[in-house]
Amino acid sequence: LNSSARRDVDFKYTIFVPKINERAEQWDGWCMREEEAERIFGADKAFHMGLLPSYLEALKSKIESRRSDLQKIWYHKGLLPPGEITELLSEAQARGSASCLELPRQLATLRWRKSAAEVACMAESASASAGAIRACMAASHPEVREHSLALLFEYEARRNGAQRLAYPPVVGGGVRGTVIHYSRNDQRVPGGQLVTMDAGVEMHGYASDVTRSWPVGGRFSPAQREVYAAVYEVHQACLKQCVEGGTLRQMHDYSVQAMKTALAQLGLPPESYTRFYPHALGHWLGLDTHDTPLVPLQTPFQPGAVLTIEPGLYFPDQEDIPKGLRGIGIRLEDDIVIEADGPRVLSKDVPLNIEEVEALVGSNL
């Protein structure tokens, strides 16, 4: 927020910050002072939290006496404590003196479409994740440990400015790559097997979420290559649909049909697609990895919307699956921002096509 940008807006902005406890600061570090909150957040007035009950009681009294010029009260139902705040809402609703509006849905709409500054933060975050996965690919070799790759990812990402992981990384070798959110990361990956890494970081509060699958020995087997090519084709087709006016729902429906065709070509029943492609094509991305869940998937894309696309195919080691496909799991995920002239891939620094992947794997040994 910028206070100088708000002077023409007819409202008062009051913020409450934690009450200063010097003993706690000695252990846990600095807390924001009231005058700093006014300067940093552009508030008209800041108070410590200890004054919130009396502030709300005064506001409630004004509503009761109809002396309040309050027009709207924004609230978060799931976070409301009992007491003064719920009483204030009840009084305002009973007297019809102010509209009481739930905050989460309004915030979701604002968060969904990113500003240029937010997109810049997300590009940094995605670049850190992509660079770290690239380093993991270059360091891969037969018998590499899953946890070694997970540690290398975090080291490289933090070295490039990431503040923290966005979620526990998925590093699944072989058949473990068919487990969508596998996170034990405690096995070796023999030569001839794939490893799937799904990992992301937070930078300035904004998350990234990137996934790649690659052969730890540096070469895809014919079956691995065939599955990878099918997933890659769906990824590229969906990327072209990331344009203004498109929707995540439409893209997912397209990906389902494309995966059915791929399964038929691989000798598997297309009507069983949910067994081998059990998740959505993508999700919104932002301050959370799965951001703004209140924004429907059928919402038409607008410039500034950021999403992931992550088609995948997963074949567990089971007898009814063709032997050559058993244990193959492949997911390819990128972070995309919608722009007026088309999609921009924020995670482009880590390769996707087969030849570039094979050239990179093991290149730093």
PDB file of N, CA, C and O in Angstrom, residues 214-247:
ATOM      1  N   TRP A 214      12.811 -36.965 -15.456  1.00  0.00           N
ATOM      2  CA  TRP A 214      13.968 -37.226 -16.301  1.00  0.00           C
ATOM      3  C   TRP A 214      14.614 -38.559 -15.944  1.00  0.00           C
ATOM      4  O   TRP A 214      14.454 -39.054 -14.825  1.00  0.00           O
ATOM      5  N   PRO A 215      15.345 -39.157 -16.896  1.00  0.00           N
ATOM      6  CA  PRO A 215      16.038 -40.422 -16.631  1.00  0.00           C
ATOM      7  C   PRO A 215      17.359 -40.136 -15.910  1.00  0.00           C
ATOM      8  O   PRO A 215      18.185 -39.370 -16.416  1.00  0.00           O
ATOM      9  N   VAL A 216      17.560 -40.750 -14.754  1.00  0.00           N
ATOM     10  CA  VAL A 216      18.771 -40.438 -13.987  1.00  0.00           C
ATOM     11  C   VAL A 216      20.030 -40.877 -14.716  1.00  0.00           C
ATOM     12  O   VAL A 216      21.122 -40.347 -14.464  1.00  0.00           O
ATOM     13  N   GLY A 217      19.906 -41.860 -15.624  1.00  0.00           N
ATOM     14  CA  GLY A 217      21.068 -42.299 -16.395  1.00  0.00           C
ATOM     15  C   GLY A 217      21.337 -41.481 -17.634  1.00  0.00           C
ATOM     16  O   GLY A 217      22.342 -41.698 -18.326  1.00  0.00           O
ATOM     17  N   GLY A 218      20.444 -40.535 -17.955  1.00  0.00           N
ATOM     18  CA  GLY A 218      20.689 -39.637 -19.072  1.00  0.00           C
ATOM     19  C   GLY A 218      20.012 -39.996 -20.379  1.00  0.00           C
ATOM     20  O   GLY A 218      20.045 -39.200 -21.326  1.00  0.00           O
ATOM     21  N   ARG A 219      19.392 -41.180 -20.464  1.00  0.00           N
ATOM     22  CA  ARG A 219      18.714 -41.572 -21.705  1.00  0.00           C
ATOM     23  C   ARG A 219      17.368 -42.201 -21.382  1.00  0.00           C
ATOM     24  O   ARG A 219      17.259 -43.061 -20.514  1.00  0.00           O
ATOM     25  N   PHE A 220      16.330 -41.770 -22.105  1.00  0.00           N
ATOM     26  CA  PHE A 220      15.009 -42.371 -21.977  1.00  0.00           C
ATOM     27  C   PHE A 220      15.000 -43.734 -22.658  1.00  0.00           C
ATOM     28  O   PHE A 220      15.576 -43.897 -23.746  1.00  0.00           O
ATOM     29  N   SER A 221      14.326 -44.702 -22.053  1.00  0.00           N
ATOM     30  CA  SER A 221      14.058 -45.963 -22.745  1.00  0.00           C
ATOM     31  C   SER A 221      12.979 -45.701 -23.792  1.00  0.00           C
ATOM     32  O   SER A 221      12.287 -44.670 -23.737  1.00  0.00           O
ATOM     33  N   PRO A 222      12.794 -46.610 -24.759  1.00  0.00           N
ATOM     34  CA  PRO A 222      11.737 -46.397 -25.762  1.00  0.00           C
ATOM     35  C   PRO A 222      10.360 -46.172 -25.136  1.00  0.00           C
ATOM     36  O   PRO A 222       9.616 -45.274 -25.561  1.00  0.00           O
ATOM     37  N   ALA A 223      10.000 -46.940 -24.095  1.00  0.00           N
ATOM     38  CA  ALA A 223       8.683 -46.770 -23.461  1.00  0.00           C
ATOM     39  C   ALA A 223       8.614 -45.446 -22.718  1.00  0.00           C
ATOM     40  O   ALA A 223       7.593 -44.731 -22.790  1.00  0.00           O
ATOM     41  N   GLN A 224       9.676 -45.106 -22.002  1.00  0.00           N
ATOM     42  CA  GLN A 224       9.700 -43.824 -21.292  1.00  0.00           C
ATOM     43  C   GLN A 224       9.590 -42.658 -22.263  1.00  0.00           C
ATOM     44  O   GLN A 224       8.869 -41.688 -22.012  1.00  0.00           O
ATOM     45  N   ARG A 225      10.288 -42.781 -23.368  1.00  0.00           N
ATOM     46  CA  ARG A 225      10.266 -41.724 -24.383  1.00  0.00           C
ATOM     47  C   ARG A 225       8.859 -41.558 -24.959  1.00  0.00           C
ATOM     48  O   ARG A 225       8.393 -40.425 -25.177  1.00  0.00           O
ATOM     49  N   GLU A 226       8.174 -42.659 -25.185  1.00  0.00           N
ATOM     50  CA  GLU A 226       6.829 -42.607 -25.762  1.00  0.00           C
ATOM     51  C   GLU A 226       5.852 -41.928 -24.808  1.00  0.00           C
ATOM     52  O   GLU A 226       5.043 -41.080 -25.216  1.00  0.00           O
ATOM     53  N   VAL A 227       5.919 -42.269 -23.515  1.00  0.00           N
ATOM     54  CA  VAL A 227       5.029 -41.642 -22.532  1.00  0.00           C
ATOM     55  C   VAL A 227       5.384 -40.170 -22.371  1.00  0.00           C
ATOM     56  O   VAL A 227       4.493 -39.296 -22.329  1.00  0.00           O
ATOM     57  N   TYR A 228       6.684 -39.878 -22.282  1.00  0.00           N
ATOM     58  CA  TYR A 228       7.108 -38.482 -22.125  1.00  0.00           C
ATOM     59  C   TYR A 228       6.623 -37.638 -23.309  1.00  0.00           C
ATOM     60  O   TYR A 228       6.117 -36.528 -23.121  1.00  0.00           O
ATOM     61  N   ALA A 229       6.755 -38.171 -24.522  1.00  0.00           N
ATOM     62  CA  ALA A 229       6.333 -37.424 -25.711  1.00  0.00           C
ATOM     63  C   ALA A 229       4.836 -37.142 -25.677  1.00  0.00           C
ATOM     64  O   ALA A 229       4.385 -36.056 -26.084  1.00  0.00           O
ATOM     65  N   ALA A 230       4.048 -38.092 -25.165  1.00  0.00           N
ATOM     66  CA  ALA A 230       2.598 -37.895 -25.083  1.00  0.00           C
ATOM     67  C   ALA A 230       2.262 -36.773 -24.098  1.00  0.00           C
ATOM     68  O   ALA A 230       1.426 -35.903 -24.389  1.00  0.00           O
ATOM     69  N   VAL A 231       2.909 -36.784 -22.940  1.00  0.00           N
ATOM     70  CA  VAL A 231       2.647 -35.741 -21.943  1.00  0.00           C
ATOM     71  C   VAL A 231       3.144 -34.388 -22.451  1.00  0.00           C
ATOM     72  O   VAL A 231       2.469 -33.359 -22.288  1.00  0.00           O
ATOM     73  N   TYR A 232       4.304 -34.380 -23.075  1.00  0.00           N
ATOM     74  CA  TYR A 232       4.866 -33.140 -23.630  1.00  0.00           C
ATOM     75  C   TYR A 232       3.935 -32.533 -24.671  1.00  0.00           C
ATOM     76  O   TYR A 232       3.736 -31.308 -24.713  1.00  0.00           O
ATOM     77  N   GLU A 233       3.353 -33.374 -25.507  1.00  0.00           N
ATOM     78  CA  GLU A 233       2.430 -32.885 -26.551  1.00  0.00           C
ATOM     79  C   GLU A 233       1.204 -32.219 -25.923  1.00  0.00           C
ATOM     80  O   GLU A 233       0.764 -31.153 -26.383  1.00  0.00           O
ATOM     81  N   VAL A 234       0.660 -32.819 -24.872  1.00  0.00           N
ATOM     82  CA  VAL A 234      -0.490 -32.213 -24.192  1.00  0.00           C
ATOM     83  C   VAL A 234      -0.074 -30.895 -23.536  1.00  0.00           C
ATOM     84  O   VAL A 234      -0.801 -29.893 -23.600  1.00  0.00           O
ATOM     85  N   HIS A 235       1.094 -30.876 -22.900  1.00  0.00           N
ATOM     86  CA  HIS A 235       1.604 -29.654 -22.272  1.00  0.00           C
ATOM     87  C   HIS A 235       1.680 -28.517 -23.286  1.00  0.00           C
ATOM     88  O   HIS A 235       1.202 -27.395 -23.040  1.00  0.00           O
ATOM     89  N   GLN A 236       2.278 -28.785 -24.440  1.00  0.00           N
ATOM     90  CA  GLN A 236       2.465 -27.743 -25.444  1.00  0.00           C
ATOM     91  C   GLN A 236       1.137 -27.271 -26.032  1.00  0.00           C
ATOM     92  O   GLN A 236       0.949 -26.073 -26.286  1.00  0.00           O
ATOM     93  N   ALA A 237       0.211 -28.192 -26.220  1.00  0.00           N
ATOM     94  CA  ALA A 237      -1.102 -27.818 -26.752  1.00  0.00           C
ATOM     95  C   ALA A 237      -1.859 -26.949 -25.754  1.00  0.00           C
ATOM     96  O   ALA A 237      -2.524 -25.966 -26.136  1.00  0.00           O
ATOM     97  N   CYS A 238      -1.767 -27.289 -24.474  1.00  0.00           N
ATOM     98  CA  CYS A 238      -2.455 -26.497 -23.443  1.00  0.00           C
ATOM     99  C   CYS A 238      -1.810 -25.129 -23.286  1.00  0.00           C
ATOM    100  O   CYS A 238      -2.500 -24.125 -23.039  1.00  0.00           O
ATOM    101  N   LEU A 239      -0.499 -25.071 -23.415  1.00  0.00           N
ATOM    102  CA  LEU A 239       0.198 -23.781 -23.313  1.00  0.00           C
ATOM    103  C   LEU A 239      -0.338 -22.795 -24.357  1.00  0.00           C
ATOM    104  O   LEU A 239      -0.536 -21.607 -24.064  1.00  0.00           O
ATOM    105  N   LYS A 240      -0.610 -23.281 -25.548  1.00  0.00           N
ATOM    106  CA  LYS A 240      -1.132 -22.415 -26.608  1.00  0.00           C
ATOM    107  C   LYS A 240      -2.526 -21.883 -26.276  1.00  0.00           C
ATOM    108  O   LYS A 240      -2.952 -20.875 -26.844  1.00  0.00           O
ATOM    109  N   GLN A 241      -3.229 -22.566 -25.376  1.00  0.00           N
ATOM    110  CA  GLN A 241      -4.579 -22.136 -24.995  1.00  0.00           C
ATOM    111  C   GLN A 241      -4.586 -21.155 -23.824  1.00  0.00           C
ATOM    112  O   GLN A 241      -5.653 -20.709 -23.399  1.00  0.00           O
ATOM    113  N   CYS A 242      -3.412 -20.838 -23.298  1.00  0.00           N
ATOM    114  CA  CYS A 242      -3.320 -19.888 -22.185  1.00  0.00           C
ATOM    115  C   CYS A 242      -3.378 -18.465 -22.721  1.00  0.00           C
ATOM    116  O   CYS A 242      -2.378 -17.723 -22.722  1.00  0.00           O
ATOM    117  N   VAL A 243      -4.539 -18.079 -23.199  1.00  0.00           N
ATOM    118  CA  VAL A 243      -4.740 -16.759 -23.784  1.00  0.00           C
ATOM    119  C   VAL A 243      -5.965 -16.110 -23.149  1.00  0.00           C
ATOM    120  O   VAL A 243      -6.823 -16.784 -22.568  1.00  0.00           O
ATOM    121  N   GLU A 244      -6.034 -14.821 -23.282  1.00  0.00           N
ATOM    122  CA  GLU A 244      -7.151 -14.065 -22.717  1.00  0.00           C
ATOM    123  C   GLU A 244      -8.479 -14.639 -23.216  1.00  0.00           C
ATOM    124  O   GLU A 244      -8.670 -14.864 -24.415  1.00  0.00           O
ATOM    125  N   GLY A 245      -9.388 -14.909 -22.276  1.00  0.00           N
ATOM    126  CA  GLY A 245     -10.687 -15.463 -22.622  1.00  0.00           C
ATOM    127  C   GLY A 245     -10.783 -16.964 -22.468  1.00  0.00           C
ATOM    128  O   GLY A 245     -11.889 -17.514 -22.385  1.00  0.00           O
ATOM    129  N   GLY A 246      -9.649 -17.660 -22.446  1.00  0.00           N
ATOM    130  CA  GLY A 246      -9.661 -19.085 -22.198  1.00  0.00           C
ATOM    131  C   GLY A 246      -9.966 -19.368 -20.736  1.00  0.00           C
ATOM    132  O   GLY A 246     -10.046 -18.452 -19.912  1.00  0.00           O
ATOM    133  N   THR A 247     -10.146 -20.627 -20.372  1.00  0.00           N
ATOM    134  CA  THR A 247     -10.399 -20.981 -18.973  1.00  0.00           C
ATOM    135  C   THR A 247      -9.634 -22.253 -18.621  1.00  0.00           C
ATOM    136  O   THR A 247      -9.326 -23.087 -19.484  1.00  0.00           O
TER     137      THR A 247
END
